[in-house]
Tab-separated table of C-alpha atoms in Angstrom:
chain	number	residue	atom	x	y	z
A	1	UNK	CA	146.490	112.597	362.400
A	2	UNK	CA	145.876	115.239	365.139
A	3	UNK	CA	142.083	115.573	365.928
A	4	UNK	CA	141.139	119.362	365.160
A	5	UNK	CA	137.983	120.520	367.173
A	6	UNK	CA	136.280	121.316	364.143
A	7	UNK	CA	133.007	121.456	366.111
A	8	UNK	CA	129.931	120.081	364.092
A	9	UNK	CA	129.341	117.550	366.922
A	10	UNK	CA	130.845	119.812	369.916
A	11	UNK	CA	129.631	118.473	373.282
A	12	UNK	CA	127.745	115.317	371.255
A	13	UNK	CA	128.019	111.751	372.385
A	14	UNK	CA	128.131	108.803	369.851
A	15	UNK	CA	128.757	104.868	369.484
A	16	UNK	CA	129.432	103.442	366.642
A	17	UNK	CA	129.244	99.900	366.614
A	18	UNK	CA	131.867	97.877	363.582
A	19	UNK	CA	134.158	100.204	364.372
A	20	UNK	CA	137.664	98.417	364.723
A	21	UNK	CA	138.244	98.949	360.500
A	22	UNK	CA	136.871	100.020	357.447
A	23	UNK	CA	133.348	102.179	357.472
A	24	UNK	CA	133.259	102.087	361.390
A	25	UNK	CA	136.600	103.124	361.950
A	26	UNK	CA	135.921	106.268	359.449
A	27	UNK	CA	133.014	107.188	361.176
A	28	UNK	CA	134.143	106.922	364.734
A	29	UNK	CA	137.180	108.926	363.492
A	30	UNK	CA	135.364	111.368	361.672
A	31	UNK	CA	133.203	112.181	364.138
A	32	UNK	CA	136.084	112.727	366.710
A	33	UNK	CA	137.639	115.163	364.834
A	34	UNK	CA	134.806	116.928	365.099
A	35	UNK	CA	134.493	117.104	368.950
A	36	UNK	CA	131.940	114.243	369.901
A	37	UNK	CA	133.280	112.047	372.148
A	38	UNK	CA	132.874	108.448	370.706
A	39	UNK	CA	132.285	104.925	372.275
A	40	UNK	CA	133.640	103.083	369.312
A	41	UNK	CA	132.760	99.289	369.485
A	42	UNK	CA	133.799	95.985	368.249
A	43	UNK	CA	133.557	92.376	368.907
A	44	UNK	CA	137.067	92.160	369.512
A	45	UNK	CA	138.295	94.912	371.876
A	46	UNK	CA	142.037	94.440	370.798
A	47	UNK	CA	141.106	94.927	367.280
A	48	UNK	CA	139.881	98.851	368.106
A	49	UNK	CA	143.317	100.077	369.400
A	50	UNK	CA	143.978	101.761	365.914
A	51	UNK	CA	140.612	103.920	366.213
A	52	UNK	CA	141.142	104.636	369.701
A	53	UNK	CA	144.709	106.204	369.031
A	54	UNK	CA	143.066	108.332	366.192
A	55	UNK	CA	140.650	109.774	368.524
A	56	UNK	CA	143.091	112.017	370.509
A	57	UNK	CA	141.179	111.177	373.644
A	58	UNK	CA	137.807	111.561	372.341
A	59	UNK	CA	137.184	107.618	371.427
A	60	UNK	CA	136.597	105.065	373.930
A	61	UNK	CA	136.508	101.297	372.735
A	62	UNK	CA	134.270	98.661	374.263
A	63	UNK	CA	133.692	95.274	373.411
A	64	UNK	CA	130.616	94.511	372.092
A	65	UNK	CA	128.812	91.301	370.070
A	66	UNK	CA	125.882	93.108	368.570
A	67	UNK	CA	124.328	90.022	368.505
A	68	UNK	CA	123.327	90.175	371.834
A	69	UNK	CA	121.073	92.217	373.501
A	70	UNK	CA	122.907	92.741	376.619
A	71	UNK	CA	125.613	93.561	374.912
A	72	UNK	CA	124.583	96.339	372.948
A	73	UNK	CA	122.226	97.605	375.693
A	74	UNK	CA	125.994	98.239	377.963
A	75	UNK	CA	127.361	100.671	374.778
A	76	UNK	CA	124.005	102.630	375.345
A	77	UNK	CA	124.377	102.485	379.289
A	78	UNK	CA	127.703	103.791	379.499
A	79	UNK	CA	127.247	106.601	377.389
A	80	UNK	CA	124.564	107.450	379.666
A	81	UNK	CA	126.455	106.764	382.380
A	82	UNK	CA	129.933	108.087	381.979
A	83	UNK	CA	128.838	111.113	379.275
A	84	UNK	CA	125.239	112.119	380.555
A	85	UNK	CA	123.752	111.655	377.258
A	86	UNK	CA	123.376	109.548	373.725
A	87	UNK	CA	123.089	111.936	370.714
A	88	UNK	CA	123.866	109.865	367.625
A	89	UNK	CA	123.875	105.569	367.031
A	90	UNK	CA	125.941	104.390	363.929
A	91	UNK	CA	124.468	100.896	363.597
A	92	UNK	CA	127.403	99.633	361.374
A	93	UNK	CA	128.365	96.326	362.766
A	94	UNK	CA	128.077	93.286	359.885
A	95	UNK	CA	129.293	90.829	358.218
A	96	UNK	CA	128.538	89.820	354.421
A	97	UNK	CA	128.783	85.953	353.866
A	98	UNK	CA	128.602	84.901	350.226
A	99	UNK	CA	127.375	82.146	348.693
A	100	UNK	CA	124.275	81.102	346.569
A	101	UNK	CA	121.114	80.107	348.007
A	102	UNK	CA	120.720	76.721	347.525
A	103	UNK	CA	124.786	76.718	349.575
A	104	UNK	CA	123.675	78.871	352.172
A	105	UNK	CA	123.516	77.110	355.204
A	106	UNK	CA	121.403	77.638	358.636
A	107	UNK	CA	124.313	78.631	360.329
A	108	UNK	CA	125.323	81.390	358.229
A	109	UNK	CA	122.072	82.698	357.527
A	110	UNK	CA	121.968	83.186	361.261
A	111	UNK	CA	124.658	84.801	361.470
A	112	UNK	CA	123.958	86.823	358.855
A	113	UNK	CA	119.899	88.031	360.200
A	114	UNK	CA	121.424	87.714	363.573
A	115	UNK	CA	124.586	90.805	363.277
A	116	UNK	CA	122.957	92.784	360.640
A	117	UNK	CA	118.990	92.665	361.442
A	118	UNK	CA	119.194	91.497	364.849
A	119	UNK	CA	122.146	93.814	365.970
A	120	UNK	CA	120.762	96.675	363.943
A	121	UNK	CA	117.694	96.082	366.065
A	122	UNK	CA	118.994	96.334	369.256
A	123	UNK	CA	121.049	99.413	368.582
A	124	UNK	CA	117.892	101.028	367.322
A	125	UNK	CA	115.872	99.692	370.186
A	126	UNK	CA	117.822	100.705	372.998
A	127	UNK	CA	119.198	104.110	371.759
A	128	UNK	CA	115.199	105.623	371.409
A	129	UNK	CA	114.529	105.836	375.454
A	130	UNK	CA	117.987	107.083	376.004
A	131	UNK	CA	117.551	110.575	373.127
A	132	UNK	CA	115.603	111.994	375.511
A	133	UNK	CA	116.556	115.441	374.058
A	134	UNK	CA	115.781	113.995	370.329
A	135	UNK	CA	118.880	112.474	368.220
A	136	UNK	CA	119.982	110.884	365.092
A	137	UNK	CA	119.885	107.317	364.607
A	138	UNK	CA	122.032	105.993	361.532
A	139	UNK	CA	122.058	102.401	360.392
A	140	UNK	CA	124.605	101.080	357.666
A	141	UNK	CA	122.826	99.710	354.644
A	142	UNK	CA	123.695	98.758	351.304
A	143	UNK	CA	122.932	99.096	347.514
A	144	UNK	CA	121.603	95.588	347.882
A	145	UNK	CA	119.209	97.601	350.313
A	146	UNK	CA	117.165	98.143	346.580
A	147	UNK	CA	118.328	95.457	344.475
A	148	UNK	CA	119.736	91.798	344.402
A	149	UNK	CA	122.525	89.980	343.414
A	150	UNK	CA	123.719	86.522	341.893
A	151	UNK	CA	125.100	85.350	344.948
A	152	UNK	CA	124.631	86.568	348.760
A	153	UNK	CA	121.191	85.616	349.397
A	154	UNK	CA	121.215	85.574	353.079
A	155	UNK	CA	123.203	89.574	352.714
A	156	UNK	CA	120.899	90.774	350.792
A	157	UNK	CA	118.155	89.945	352.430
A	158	UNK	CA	119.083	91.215	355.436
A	159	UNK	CA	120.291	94.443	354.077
A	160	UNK	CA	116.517	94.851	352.649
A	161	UNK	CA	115.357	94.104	356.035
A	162	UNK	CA	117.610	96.675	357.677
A	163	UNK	CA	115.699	99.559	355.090
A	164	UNK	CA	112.373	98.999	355.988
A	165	UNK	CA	113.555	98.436	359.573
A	166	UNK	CA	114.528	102.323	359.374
A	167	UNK	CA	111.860	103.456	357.903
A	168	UNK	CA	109.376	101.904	360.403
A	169	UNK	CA	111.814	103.042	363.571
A	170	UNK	CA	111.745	106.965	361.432
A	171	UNK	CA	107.750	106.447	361.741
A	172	UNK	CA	107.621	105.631	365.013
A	173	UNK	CA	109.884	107.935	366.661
A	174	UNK	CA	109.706	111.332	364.317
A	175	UNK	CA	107.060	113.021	367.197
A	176	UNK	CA	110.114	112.149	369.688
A	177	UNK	CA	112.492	113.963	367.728
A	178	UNK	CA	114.619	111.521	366.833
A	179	UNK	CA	115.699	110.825	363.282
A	180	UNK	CA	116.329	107.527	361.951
A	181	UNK	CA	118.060	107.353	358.448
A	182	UNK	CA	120.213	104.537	356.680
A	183	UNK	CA	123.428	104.955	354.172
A	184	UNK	CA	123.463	102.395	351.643
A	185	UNK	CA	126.401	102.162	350.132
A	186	UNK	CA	128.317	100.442	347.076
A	187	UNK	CA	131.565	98.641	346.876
A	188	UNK	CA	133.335	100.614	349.506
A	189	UNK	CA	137.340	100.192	349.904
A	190	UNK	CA	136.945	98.086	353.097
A	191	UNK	CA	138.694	94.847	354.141
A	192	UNK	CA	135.602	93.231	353.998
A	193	UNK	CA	134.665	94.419	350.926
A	194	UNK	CA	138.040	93.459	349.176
A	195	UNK	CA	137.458	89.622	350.395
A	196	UNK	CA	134.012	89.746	349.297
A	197	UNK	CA	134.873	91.469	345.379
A	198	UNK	CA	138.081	89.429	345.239
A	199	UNK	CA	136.796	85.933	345.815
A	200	UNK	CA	134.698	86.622	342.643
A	201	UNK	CA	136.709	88.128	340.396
A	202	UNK	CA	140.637	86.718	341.665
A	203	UNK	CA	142.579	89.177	342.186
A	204	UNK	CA	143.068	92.724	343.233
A	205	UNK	CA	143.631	94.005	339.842
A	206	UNK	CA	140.546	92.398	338.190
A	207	UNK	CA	138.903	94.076	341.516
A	208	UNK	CA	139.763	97.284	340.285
A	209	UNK	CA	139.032	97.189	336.651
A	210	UNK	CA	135.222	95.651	338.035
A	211	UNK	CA	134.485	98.000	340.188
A	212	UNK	CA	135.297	100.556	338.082
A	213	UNK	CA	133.118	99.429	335.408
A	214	UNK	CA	130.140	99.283	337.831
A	215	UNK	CA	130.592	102.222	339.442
A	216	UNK	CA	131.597	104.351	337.103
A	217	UNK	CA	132.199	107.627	339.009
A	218	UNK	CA	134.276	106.014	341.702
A	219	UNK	CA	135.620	102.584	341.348
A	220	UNK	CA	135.770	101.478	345.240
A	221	UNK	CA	134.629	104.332	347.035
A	222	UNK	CA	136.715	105.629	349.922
A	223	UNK	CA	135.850	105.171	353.609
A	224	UNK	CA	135.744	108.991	354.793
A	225	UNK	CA	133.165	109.402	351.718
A	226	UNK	CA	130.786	107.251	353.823
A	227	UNK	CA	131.960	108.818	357.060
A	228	UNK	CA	130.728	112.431	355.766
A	229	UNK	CA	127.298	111.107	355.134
A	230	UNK	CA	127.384	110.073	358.314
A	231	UNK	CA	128.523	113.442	359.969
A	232	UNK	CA	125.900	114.865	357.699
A	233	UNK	CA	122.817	112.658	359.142
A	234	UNK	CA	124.524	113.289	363.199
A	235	UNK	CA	124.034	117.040	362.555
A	236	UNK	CA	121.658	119.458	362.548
A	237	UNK	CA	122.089	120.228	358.969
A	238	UNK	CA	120.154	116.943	358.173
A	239	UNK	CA	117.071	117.909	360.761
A	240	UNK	CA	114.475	117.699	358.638
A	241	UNK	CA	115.692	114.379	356.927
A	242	UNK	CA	113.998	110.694	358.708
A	243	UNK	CA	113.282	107.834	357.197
A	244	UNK	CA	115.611	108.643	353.804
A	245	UNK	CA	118.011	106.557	352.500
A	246	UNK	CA	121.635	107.969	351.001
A	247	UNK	CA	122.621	105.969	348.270
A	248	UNK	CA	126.385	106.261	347.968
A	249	UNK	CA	127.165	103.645	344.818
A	250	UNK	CA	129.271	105.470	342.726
A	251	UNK	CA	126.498	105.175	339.737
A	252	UNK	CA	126.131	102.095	340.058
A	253	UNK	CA	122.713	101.681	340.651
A	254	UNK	CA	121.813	103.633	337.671
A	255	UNK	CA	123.829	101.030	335.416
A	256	UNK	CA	122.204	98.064	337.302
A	257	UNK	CA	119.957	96.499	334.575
A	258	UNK	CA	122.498	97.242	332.355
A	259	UNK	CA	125.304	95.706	334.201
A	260	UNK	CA	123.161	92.176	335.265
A	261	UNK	CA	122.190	91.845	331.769
């Protein structure tokens, strides 16, 4: 699809880390059409030719293990460098590893703390000294943000860690005029997400019929729903809002006790 200069990020620079599929890829997208110019990022940089050919010239795609500090620190220096500014930081890079507790080895929680709090960390800790003008910082959550599961201890845990990581980095930075917020999602249509629901319930049908009965409005919620919160916390329209969490679930949240009973 054409990208239409829609103009609700005109002249606005943005990375958006995860950003080869799924949520990522409907952010950096979204945020494209309308007018930012986008340093979409992913470990793999092969994997992000599909969201740099949506971009119409507007997305850039780097390589980036979030992982590492000096990785993520080079997404923040080139848009510095090559765009004169950073506006908005989509800390959506993850993974979700599942698997009960007591089977949840030191390897994988590792990997888990070290992509989703870790990375989350370093996106939020080098984008505050380059929003010298104020900015938006917006880090990718989860209903498991709130609430735990049966399975995915090391996930979950890190997904709580990510909240209260926003709300400290909203404290901290709100006299600097920079917001910090955090979407937390349900059971998003991502490929991620599909492995994850289909290894529990076997197929993609039962998927379907699941998720539907958990999230009751929805059923697996589409990408671009998540990609206009995001568009909504990069703009101005959300300039009073840091700290806050968007809970995009689909209802399921309010069915929870219900639903684990």
């Amino acid at each position: 699809m054409a990208v239409q200069d829609l103009g609700r990020l005109d002249g606005k620079v943005a990375i958006v880390t995860g950003a080869s599929r799924g949520i990522g890829q409907a952010i950096a997208v979204k945020f494209a059409e309308e007018g930012a110019h986008v340093i979409a990022a992913a470990r793999n940089a092969a994997d992000l030719a599909d969201t740099v050919a949506q971009g119409d010239g507007r997305i850039v795609g780097q390589q980036c293990d979030v992982q590492h500090a000096d990785a993520v620190k080079a997404l923040v220096d080139r848009a510095t460098n090559d765009f004169g500014a950073l506006d908005v930081m989509v800390n959506n890079a993850g993974v979700a590893l599942q698997d009960l507790l007591v089977d949840t080895t030191e390897a994988d929680w590792d990997t888990t703390m070290n992509t989703n709090v870790k990375g989350t960390f370093w996106g939020v800790k080098f984008a505050i000294p380059a929003m010298k003008a104020g900015g938006s910082i917006i880090n990718l959550g989860s209903i498991t943000s709130f609430a735990g599961e049966q399975t995915s201890s090391a996930y979950v845990t890190s997904k709580g860690a990510v909240l209260m990581l926003t709300k400290n980095a909203a404290a901290e930075t709100a006299r600097l005029g920079i917001r910090v917020n955090i979407i937390c999602p349900g059971p998003v249509d991502t490929p991620m997400a599909r492995v994850y629901f289909e290894a529990t319930t076997g197929s993609a049908e039962r998927t379907e019929e699941i998720t539907r009965m958990y999230a009751p409005l929805t059923g697996l919620i589409p990408t671009d729903d998540i990609a206009r919160a995001a568009l909504f916390l990069a703009t101005e329209e959300s300039r009073s809002m840091t700290g806050s969490s968007l809970l995009i679930d689909g209802g399921l949240l309010a069915s929870w006790d219900h639903i684990e009973s």
